[in-house]
C-alpha positions as a printed Julia matrix, in Angstrom:
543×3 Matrix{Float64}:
 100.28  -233.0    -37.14
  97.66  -234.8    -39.53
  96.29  -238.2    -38.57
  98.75  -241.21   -39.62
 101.7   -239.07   -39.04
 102.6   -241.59   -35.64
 102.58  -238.53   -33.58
  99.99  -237.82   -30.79
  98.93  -234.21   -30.75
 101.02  -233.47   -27.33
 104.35  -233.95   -29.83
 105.27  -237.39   -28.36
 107.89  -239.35   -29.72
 107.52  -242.28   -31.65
 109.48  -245.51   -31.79
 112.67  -245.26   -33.45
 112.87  -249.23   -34.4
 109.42  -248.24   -36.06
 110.73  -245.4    -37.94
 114.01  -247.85   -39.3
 111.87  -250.39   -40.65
 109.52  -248.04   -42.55
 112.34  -246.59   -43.81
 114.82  -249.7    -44.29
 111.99  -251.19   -46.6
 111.79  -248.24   -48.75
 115.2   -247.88   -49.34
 115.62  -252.15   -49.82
 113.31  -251.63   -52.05
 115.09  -248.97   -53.89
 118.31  -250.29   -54.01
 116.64  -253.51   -55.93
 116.34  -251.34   -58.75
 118.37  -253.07   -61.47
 121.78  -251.54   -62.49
 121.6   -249.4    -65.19
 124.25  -249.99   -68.36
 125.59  -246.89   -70.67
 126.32  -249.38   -73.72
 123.78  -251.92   -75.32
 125.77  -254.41   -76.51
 127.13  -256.72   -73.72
 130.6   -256.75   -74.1
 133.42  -258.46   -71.76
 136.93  -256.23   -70.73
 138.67  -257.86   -74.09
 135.84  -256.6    -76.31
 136.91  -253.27   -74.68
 140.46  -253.39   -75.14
 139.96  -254.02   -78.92
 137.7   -250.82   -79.35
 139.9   -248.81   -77.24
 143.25  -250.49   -79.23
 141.43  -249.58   -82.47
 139.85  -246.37   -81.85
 143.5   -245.17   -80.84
 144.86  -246.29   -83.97
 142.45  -244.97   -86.36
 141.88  -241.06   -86.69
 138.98  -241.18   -88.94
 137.04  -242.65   -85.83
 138.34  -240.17   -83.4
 137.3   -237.58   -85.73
 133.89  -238.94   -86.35
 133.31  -238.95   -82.84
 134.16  -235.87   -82.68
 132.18  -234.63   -85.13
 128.83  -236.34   -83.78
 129.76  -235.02   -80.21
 129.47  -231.4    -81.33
 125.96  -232.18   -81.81
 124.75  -234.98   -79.65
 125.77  -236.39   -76.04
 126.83  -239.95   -75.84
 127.96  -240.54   -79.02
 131.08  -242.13   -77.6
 128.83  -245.0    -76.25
 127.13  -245.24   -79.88
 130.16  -245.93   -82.11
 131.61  -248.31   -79.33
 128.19  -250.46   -79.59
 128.23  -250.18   -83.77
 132.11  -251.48   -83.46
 131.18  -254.42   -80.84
 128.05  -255.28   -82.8
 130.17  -256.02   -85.89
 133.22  -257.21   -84.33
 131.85  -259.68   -82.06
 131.22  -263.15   -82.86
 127.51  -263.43   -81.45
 126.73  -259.75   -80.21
 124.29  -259.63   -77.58
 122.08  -256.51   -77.18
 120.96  -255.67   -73.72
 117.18  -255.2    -72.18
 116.03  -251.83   -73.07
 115.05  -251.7    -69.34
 118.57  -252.15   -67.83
 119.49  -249.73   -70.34
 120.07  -246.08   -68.57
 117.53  -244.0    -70.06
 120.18  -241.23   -71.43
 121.47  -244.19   -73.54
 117.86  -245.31   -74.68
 118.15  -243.9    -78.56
 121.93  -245.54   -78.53
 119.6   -249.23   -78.07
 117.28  -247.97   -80.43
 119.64  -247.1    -83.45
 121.87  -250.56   -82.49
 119.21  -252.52   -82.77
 118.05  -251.33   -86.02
 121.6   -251.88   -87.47
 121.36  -255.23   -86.32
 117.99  -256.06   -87.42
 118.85  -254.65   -90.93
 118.59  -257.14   -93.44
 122.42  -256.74   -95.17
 123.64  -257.0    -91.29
 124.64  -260.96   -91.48
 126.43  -260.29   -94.46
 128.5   -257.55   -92.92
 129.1   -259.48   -90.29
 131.06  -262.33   -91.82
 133.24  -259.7    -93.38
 133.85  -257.89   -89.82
 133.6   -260.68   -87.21
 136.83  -260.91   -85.19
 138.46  -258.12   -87.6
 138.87  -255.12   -86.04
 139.9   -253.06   -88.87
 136.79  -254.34   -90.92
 134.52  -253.49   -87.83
 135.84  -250.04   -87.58
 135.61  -249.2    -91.48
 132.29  -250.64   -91.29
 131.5   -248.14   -88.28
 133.09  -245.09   -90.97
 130.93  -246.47   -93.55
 127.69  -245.87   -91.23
 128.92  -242.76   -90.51
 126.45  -240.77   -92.47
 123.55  -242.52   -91.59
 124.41  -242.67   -87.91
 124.41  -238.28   -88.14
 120.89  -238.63   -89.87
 119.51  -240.92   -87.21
 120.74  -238.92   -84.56
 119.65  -236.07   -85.55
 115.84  -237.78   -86.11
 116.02  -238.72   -82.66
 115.8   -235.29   -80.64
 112.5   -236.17   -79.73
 113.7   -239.42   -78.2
 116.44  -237.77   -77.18
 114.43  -235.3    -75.03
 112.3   -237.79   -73.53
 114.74  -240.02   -72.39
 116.51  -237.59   -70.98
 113.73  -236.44   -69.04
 113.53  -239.91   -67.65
 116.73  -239.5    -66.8
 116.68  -236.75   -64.68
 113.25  -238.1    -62.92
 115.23  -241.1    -61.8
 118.13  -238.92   -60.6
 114.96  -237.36   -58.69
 114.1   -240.81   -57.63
 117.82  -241.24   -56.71
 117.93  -237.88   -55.09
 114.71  -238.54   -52.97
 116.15  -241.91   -51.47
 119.4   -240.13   -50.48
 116.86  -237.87   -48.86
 115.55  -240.83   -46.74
 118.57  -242.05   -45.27
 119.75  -239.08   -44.17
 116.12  -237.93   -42.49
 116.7   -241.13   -40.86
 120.39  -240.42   -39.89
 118.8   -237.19   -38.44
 116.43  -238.81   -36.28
 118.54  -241.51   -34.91
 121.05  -238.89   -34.12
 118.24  -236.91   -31.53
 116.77  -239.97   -30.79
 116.58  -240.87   -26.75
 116.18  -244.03   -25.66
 114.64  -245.63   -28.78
 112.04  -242.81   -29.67
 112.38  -239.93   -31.8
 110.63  -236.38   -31.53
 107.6   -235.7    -33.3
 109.2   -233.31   -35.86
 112.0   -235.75   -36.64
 109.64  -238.36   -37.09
 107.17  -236.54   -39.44
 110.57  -235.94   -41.47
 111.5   -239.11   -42.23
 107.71  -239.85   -42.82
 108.05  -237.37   -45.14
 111.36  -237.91   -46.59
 109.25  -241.85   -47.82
 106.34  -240.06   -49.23
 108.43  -237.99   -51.32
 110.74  -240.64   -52.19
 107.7   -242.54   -53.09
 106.34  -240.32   -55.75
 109.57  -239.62   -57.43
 110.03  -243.42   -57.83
 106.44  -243.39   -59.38
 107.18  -240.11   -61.58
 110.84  -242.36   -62.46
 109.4   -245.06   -63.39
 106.53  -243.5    -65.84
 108.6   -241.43   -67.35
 110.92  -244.61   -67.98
 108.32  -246.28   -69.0
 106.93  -243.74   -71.9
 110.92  -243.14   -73.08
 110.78  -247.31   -73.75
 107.76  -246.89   -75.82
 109.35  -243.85   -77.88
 110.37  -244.4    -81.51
 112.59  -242.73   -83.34
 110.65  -242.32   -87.38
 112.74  -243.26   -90.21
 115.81  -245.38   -87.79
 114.75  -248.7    -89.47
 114.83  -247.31   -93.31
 118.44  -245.5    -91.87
 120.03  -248.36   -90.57
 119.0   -250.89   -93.47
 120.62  -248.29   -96.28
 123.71  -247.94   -93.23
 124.31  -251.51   -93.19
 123.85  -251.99   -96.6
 126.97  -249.55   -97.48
 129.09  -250.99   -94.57
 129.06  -254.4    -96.35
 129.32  -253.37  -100.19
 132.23  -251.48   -98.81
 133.4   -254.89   -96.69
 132.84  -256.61   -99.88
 134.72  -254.49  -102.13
 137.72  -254.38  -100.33
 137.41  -257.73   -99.33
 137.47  -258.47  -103.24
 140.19  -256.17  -103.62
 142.53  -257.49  -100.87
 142.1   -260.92  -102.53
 142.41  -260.08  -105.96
 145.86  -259.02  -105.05
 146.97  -262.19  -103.37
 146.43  -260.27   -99.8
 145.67  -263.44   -97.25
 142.99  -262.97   -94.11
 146.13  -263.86   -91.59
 148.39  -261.24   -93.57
 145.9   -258.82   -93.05
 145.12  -259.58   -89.36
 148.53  -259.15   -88.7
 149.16  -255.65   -90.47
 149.17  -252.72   -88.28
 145.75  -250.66   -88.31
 147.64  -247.28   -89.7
 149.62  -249.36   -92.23
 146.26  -251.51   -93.32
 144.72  -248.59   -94.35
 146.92  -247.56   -96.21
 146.99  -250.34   -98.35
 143.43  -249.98   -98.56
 143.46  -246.18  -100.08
 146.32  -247.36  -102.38
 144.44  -250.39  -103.78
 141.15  -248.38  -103.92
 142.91  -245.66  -106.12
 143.94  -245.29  -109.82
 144.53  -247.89  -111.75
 145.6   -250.7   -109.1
 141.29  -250.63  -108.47
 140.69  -250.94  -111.92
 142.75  -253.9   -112.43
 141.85  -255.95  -109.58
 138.42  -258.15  -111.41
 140.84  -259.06  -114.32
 144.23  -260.05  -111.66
 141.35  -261.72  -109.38
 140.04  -263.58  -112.39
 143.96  -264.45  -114.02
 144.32  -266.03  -110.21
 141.52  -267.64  -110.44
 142.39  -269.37  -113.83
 145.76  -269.87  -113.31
 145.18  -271.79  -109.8
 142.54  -274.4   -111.98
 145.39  -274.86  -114.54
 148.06  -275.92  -111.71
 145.1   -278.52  -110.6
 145.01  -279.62  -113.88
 148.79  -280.35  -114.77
 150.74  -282.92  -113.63
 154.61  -282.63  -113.22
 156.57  -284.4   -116.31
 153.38  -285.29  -118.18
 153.16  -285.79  -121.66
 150.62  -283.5   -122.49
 146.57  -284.09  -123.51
 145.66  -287.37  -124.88
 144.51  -287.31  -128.51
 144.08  -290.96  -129.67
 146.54  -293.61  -130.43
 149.4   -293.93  -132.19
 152.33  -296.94  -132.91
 155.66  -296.86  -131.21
 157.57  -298.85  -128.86
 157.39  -296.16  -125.5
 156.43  -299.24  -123.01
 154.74  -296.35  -120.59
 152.49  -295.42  -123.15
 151.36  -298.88  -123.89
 147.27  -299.44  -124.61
 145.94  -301.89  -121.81
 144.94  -304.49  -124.57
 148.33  -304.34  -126.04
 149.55  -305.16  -122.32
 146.89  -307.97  -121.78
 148.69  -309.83  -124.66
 151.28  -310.53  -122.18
 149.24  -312.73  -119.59
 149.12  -314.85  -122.34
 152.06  -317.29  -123.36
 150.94  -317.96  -127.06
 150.83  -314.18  -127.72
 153.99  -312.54  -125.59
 155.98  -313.42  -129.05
 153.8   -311.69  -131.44
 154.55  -308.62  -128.37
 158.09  -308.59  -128.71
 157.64  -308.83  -131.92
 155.6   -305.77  -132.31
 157.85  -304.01  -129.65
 160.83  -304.61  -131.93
 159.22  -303.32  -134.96
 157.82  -300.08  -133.01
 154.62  -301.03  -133.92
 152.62  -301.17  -130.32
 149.57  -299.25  -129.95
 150.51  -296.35  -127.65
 148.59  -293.21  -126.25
 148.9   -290.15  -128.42
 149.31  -286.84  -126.81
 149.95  -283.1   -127.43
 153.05  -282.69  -126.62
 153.86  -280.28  -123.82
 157.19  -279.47  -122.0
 157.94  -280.37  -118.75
 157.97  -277.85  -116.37
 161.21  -275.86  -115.72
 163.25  -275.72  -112.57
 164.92  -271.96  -113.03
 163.25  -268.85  -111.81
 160.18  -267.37  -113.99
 160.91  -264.13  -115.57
 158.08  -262.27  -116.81
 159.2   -258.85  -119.25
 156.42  -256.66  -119.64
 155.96  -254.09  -122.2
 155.56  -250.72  -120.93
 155.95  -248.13  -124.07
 153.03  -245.73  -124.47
 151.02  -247.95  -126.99
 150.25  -250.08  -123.76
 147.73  -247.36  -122.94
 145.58  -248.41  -125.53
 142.18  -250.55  -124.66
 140.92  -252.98  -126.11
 137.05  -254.86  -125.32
 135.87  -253.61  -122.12
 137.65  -250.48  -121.72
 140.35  -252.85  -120.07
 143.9   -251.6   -121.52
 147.01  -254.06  -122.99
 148.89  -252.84  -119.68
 146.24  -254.31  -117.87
 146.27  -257.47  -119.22
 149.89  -257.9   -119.62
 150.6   -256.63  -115.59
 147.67  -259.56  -114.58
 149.26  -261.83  -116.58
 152.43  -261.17  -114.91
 151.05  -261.37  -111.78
 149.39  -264.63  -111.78
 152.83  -265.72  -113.47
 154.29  -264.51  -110.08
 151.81  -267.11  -108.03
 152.51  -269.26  -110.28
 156.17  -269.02  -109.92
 155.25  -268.97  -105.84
 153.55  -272.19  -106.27
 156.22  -274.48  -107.74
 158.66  -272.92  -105.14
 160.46  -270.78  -108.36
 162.08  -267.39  -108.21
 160.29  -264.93  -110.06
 161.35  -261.88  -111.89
 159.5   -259.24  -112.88
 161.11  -256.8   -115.74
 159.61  -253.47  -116.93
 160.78  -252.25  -120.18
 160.31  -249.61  -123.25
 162.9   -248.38  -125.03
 166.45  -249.05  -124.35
 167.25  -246.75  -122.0
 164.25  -247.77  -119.61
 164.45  -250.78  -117.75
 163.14  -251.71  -114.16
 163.63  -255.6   -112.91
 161.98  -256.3   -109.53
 163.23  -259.26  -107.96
 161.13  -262.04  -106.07
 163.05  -264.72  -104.47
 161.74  -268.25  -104.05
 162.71  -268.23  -100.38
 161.21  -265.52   -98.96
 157.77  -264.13   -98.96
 156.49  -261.93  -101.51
 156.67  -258.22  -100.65
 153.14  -256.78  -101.12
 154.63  -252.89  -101.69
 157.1   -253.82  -104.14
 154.38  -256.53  -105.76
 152.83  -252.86  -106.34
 154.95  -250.86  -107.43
 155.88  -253.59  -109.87
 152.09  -253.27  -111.16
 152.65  -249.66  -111.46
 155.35  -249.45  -113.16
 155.19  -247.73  -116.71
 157.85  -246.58  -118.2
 156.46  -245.03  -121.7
 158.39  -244.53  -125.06
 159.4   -246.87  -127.66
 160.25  -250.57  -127.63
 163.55  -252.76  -127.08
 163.46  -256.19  -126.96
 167.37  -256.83  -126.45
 167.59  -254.84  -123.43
 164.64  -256.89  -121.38
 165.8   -260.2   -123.38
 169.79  -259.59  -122.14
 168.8   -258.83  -118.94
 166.65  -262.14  -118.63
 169.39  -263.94  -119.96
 172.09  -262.13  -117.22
 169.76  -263.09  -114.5
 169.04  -266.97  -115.7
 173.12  -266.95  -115.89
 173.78  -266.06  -112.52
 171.17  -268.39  -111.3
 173.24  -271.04  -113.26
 176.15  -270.37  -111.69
 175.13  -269.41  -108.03
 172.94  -272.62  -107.77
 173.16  -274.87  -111.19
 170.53  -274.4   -111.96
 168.92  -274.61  -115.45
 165.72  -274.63  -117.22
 164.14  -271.34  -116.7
 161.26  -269.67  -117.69
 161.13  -266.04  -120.19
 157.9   -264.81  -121.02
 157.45  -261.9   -123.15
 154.62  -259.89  -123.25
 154.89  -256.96  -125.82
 152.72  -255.2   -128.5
 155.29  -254.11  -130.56
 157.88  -255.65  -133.19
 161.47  -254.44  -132.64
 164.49  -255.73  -134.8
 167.71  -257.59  -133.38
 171.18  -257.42  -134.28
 172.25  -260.71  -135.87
 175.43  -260.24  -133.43
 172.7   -260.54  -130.46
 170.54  -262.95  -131.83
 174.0   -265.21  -131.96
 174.58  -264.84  -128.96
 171.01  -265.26  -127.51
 170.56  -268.38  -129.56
 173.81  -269.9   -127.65
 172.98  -268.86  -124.16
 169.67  -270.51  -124.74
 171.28  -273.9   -125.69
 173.42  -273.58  -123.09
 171.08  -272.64  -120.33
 168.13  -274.72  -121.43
 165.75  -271.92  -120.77
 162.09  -271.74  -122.6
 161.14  -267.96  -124.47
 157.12  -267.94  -124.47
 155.8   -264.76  -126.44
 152.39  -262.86  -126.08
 151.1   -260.29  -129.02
 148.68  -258.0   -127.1
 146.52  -256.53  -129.33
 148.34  -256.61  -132.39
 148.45  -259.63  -133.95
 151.35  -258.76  -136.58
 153.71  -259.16  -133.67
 153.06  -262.8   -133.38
 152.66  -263.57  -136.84
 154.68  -266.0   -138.55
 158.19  -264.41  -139.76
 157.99  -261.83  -137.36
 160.89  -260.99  -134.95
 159.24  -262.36  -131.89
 158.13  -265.49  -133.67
 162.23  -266.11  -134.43
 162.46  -265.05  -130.22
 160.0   -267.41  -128.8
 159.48  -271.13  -129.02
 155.61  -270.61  -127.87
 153.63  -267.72  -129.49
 150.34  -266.34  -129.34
 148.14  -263.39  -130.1
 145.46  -262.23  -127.48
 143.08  -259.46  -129.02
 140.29  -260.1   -126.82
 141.77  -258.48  -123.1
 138.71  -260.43  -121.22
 139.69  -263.56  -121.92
 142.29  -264.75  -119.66
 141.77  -267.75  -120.81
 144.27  -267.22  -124.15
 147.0   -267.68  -121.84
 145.7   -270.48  -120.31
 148.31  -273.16  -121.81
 151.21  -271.02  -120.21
 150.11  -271.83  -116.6
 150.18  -275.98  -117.69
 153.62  -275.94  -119.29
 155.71  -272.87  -116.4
């Protein structure tokens, strides 16, 4: 045996309490390695559940990780860090050295997403929303295949330093058991020459694959993977234009944040595709902008008010009184020459436009839906378009002042379609749709809508007296009336108390003076310009 082997060259045993702590310190040493982690972002067992929860529920990401796993190993891990990273409120990525080497490009490509400068916008869209996190992980999708596929060089050296620190692994397990083989023929605390030199051994070798581990660790750390950062940016930049979009869209439909979080994944998505298709995703800047004005108007009006002020005027309406007529009071010598004046109707008073008060029966909004509807007007945006996000904000409206709302589709008078929104319960998003997509086509009626208005503000009357409701009409088309019908619609108005508002779109004929809808309505205007919203303005201070 060579010199430092312990042995003497007549084979005599050596100490076996010797031969333990040579070998106990190795293998201390070796079990101080730190534990290695297969996912880079830290994540606790509910960060977990919601990937697992949400990867069940959503086949696109199954099939995605399918897809990657046909070509790459430990793809699994990857999408699970690109979900945590955006769902998690503060993600956290793990030290590339407690990282195990196998999963080394995973930390690479994670932290480029989250160093990517569209990343904190993303993540206000995605935080805490596990549907937004997962379609943000779809979004990445193709960029996640292109950095994988840039990172086979990576790849292979990581997974070389992998298998050396299986070696390393490998060579310690070696050690214990050389030493389990020597205490075993061990007699009275020494152990044979041979045994000896194997355990010896056993450390030497265990000793070099530890060294061979940990430079080929340390080379796979300094590894880069060309073109990740430029990958991830353009990744991260789609996730959250997509976020954004259908954040907009959601919203733009009246679709709340706790509405959504409660929706099932399957049934979310849904929505999604249906709102992202046809003409519901055309449609949703002009409805997002009609909300938009139509919740400013309802901070501007004031229940029962008398309208804008214009000037001044003389009357006797003591509530409209000018403060220096009133200050004539707080003197004695002058309250004469005020009763006076009060008698004579001759006070100054506040002038004002006069607008209605605001009605108390449900808001029934009949839209137009005969084929001249398809025709568009400034900004390629059609009189359909207009008239359904008119309607629409007429239904928030409607929401707002705790109202029922009605929505009626008409053409001709054979096609009708009334959807129903009650004031006491909550507003069905799928039929709020298919209300929107409604279209009927053909000709144009207005006694079938107008009757059926008038049937439904008639019940209302006489289920809960109640009076004073709302009929706008929203047509661009002129249609005659029977005189027989316009008798009897002229009576049911007196008697019900209701309000007719009329809208021309596009043609302003309809609303001129003498025109049939003119005789219909008591408030009547023309909108030719289908990007202002703002023509309709005065209908959201007065319903």
């Amino acid at each position: 045996m060579g010199e430092g082997t312990g042995v003497d060259a007549a084979g005599a045993a050596s100490p076996l309490g010797a031969l333990a702590d040579l070998a106990g310190s190795w293998l201390a040493r070796s079990a101080a390695t730190p534990e290695r982690h297969t996912g880079a972002v830290v994540a606790d067992r509910f960060d977990r559940i919601a990937w697992r929860d949400t990867y069940e529920q959503a086949p696109a990401l199954r099939e995605l990780a399918a897809e990657l796993g046909e070509r790459h190993p430990h793809t699994d891990d990857l999408l699970t860090d690109a979900f945590l990273a955006a769902y998690k409120a503060a993600p956290r990525l793990r030290e590339p050295t407690g990282m195990t080497p196998s999963r080394l490009v995973n930390h690479r490509i994670v932290t480029a997403l989250l160093e990517s400068p569209d990343f904190a916008e993303l993540h206000r869209e995605t935080v805490g929303d596990p549907y937004a996190a997962a379609m943000a992980v779809l979004a990445q999708g193709t960029a996640l295949r292109r950095m994988l596929d840039d990172s086979h060089p990576a790849r292979d050296r990581d997974e070389r330093a992998a298998l050396a620190g299986r070696d390393a692994e490998d060579a310690a397990d070696a050690v214990a058991e050389a030493l389990r083989q020597a205490a075993d023929g061990a007699e009275e605390g020494s152990v044979p020459g041979p045994a000896a030199d194997a355990v010896r051994q056993a450390v030497e070798d265990a000793e070099d694959a530890a060294r061979r581990a940990a430079s080929d660790a340390a080379r796979s750390l300094a590894v880069a993977v060309p073109g990740v950062r430029a990958a991830a940016r353009s990744a991260v930049a789609k996730s959250a234009a997509a976020a954004r979009e259908e954040t907009a869209l959601m919203r733009a439909w009246g679709v709340g944040s706790g509405e959504l979080e409660r929706m099932p994944f399957d049934e979310r998505a849904r929505l999604a595709e249906r709102l992202r298709a046809g003409r519901l995703a055309e449609w949703a800047e002009l409805i997002g902008r009609f909300r938009q004005m139509a919740a400013g108007e309802r901070a501007r009006k004031v229940e029962n008010a008398t309208g804008e002020l214009i000037g001044v005027t003389l009357g006797d309406d003591l509530s409209r009184v000018i403060p220096s007529e009133l200050a004539n009071l707080g003197l004695p010598e002058l309250r004469a020459v005020f009763a006076a004046r009060y008698a004579a109707g001759e006070l100054m008073l506040y002038d004002s436009q006069g607008e209605q008060a605001t009605g108390r029966g449900a808001v029934i909004a009949c839209v137009d839906t005969s084929h001249s509807m398809y025709e568009a007007g400034p900004g390629g945006i059609t009189r359909e378009a207009w008239a359904k996000a008119c309607a629409l904000a007429l239904l928030d409206q409607a929401r707002h002042a705790g109202r029922d709302f009605v929505g009626i589709v008409f053409s001709a008078a054979d096609k009708l379609r009334v959807f129903r929104f009650p004031a006491d319960a909550p507003a069905d998003l799928t039929r709020t749709l298919d209300f929107a997509e409604t279209f009927l086509g053909g000709g144009t009626s207005y006694q079938r809508p107008l009757s059926a208005a008038g049937e439904l503000l008639e019940a209302e009357f006489n289920d809960a007296a109640r009076t004073r409701g709302d009929i706008v009409m929203l047509t661009d088309d002129d249609c005659g009336v029977t005189e027989a019908w316009m008798r009897d619609w002229n009576d049911a108005k007196r008697r019900l108390g209701f309000r007719v508002f009329g809208v021309g779109i596009g043609a302003p004929r309809v609303a001129a003076a003498g025109s049939v809808l003119a005789a219909l309505c008591d408030n009547l205007r023309s909108v030719e310009d289908f990007t202002d919203v703002h023509a309709a303005a005065d209908l959201f201070r007065v319903i």
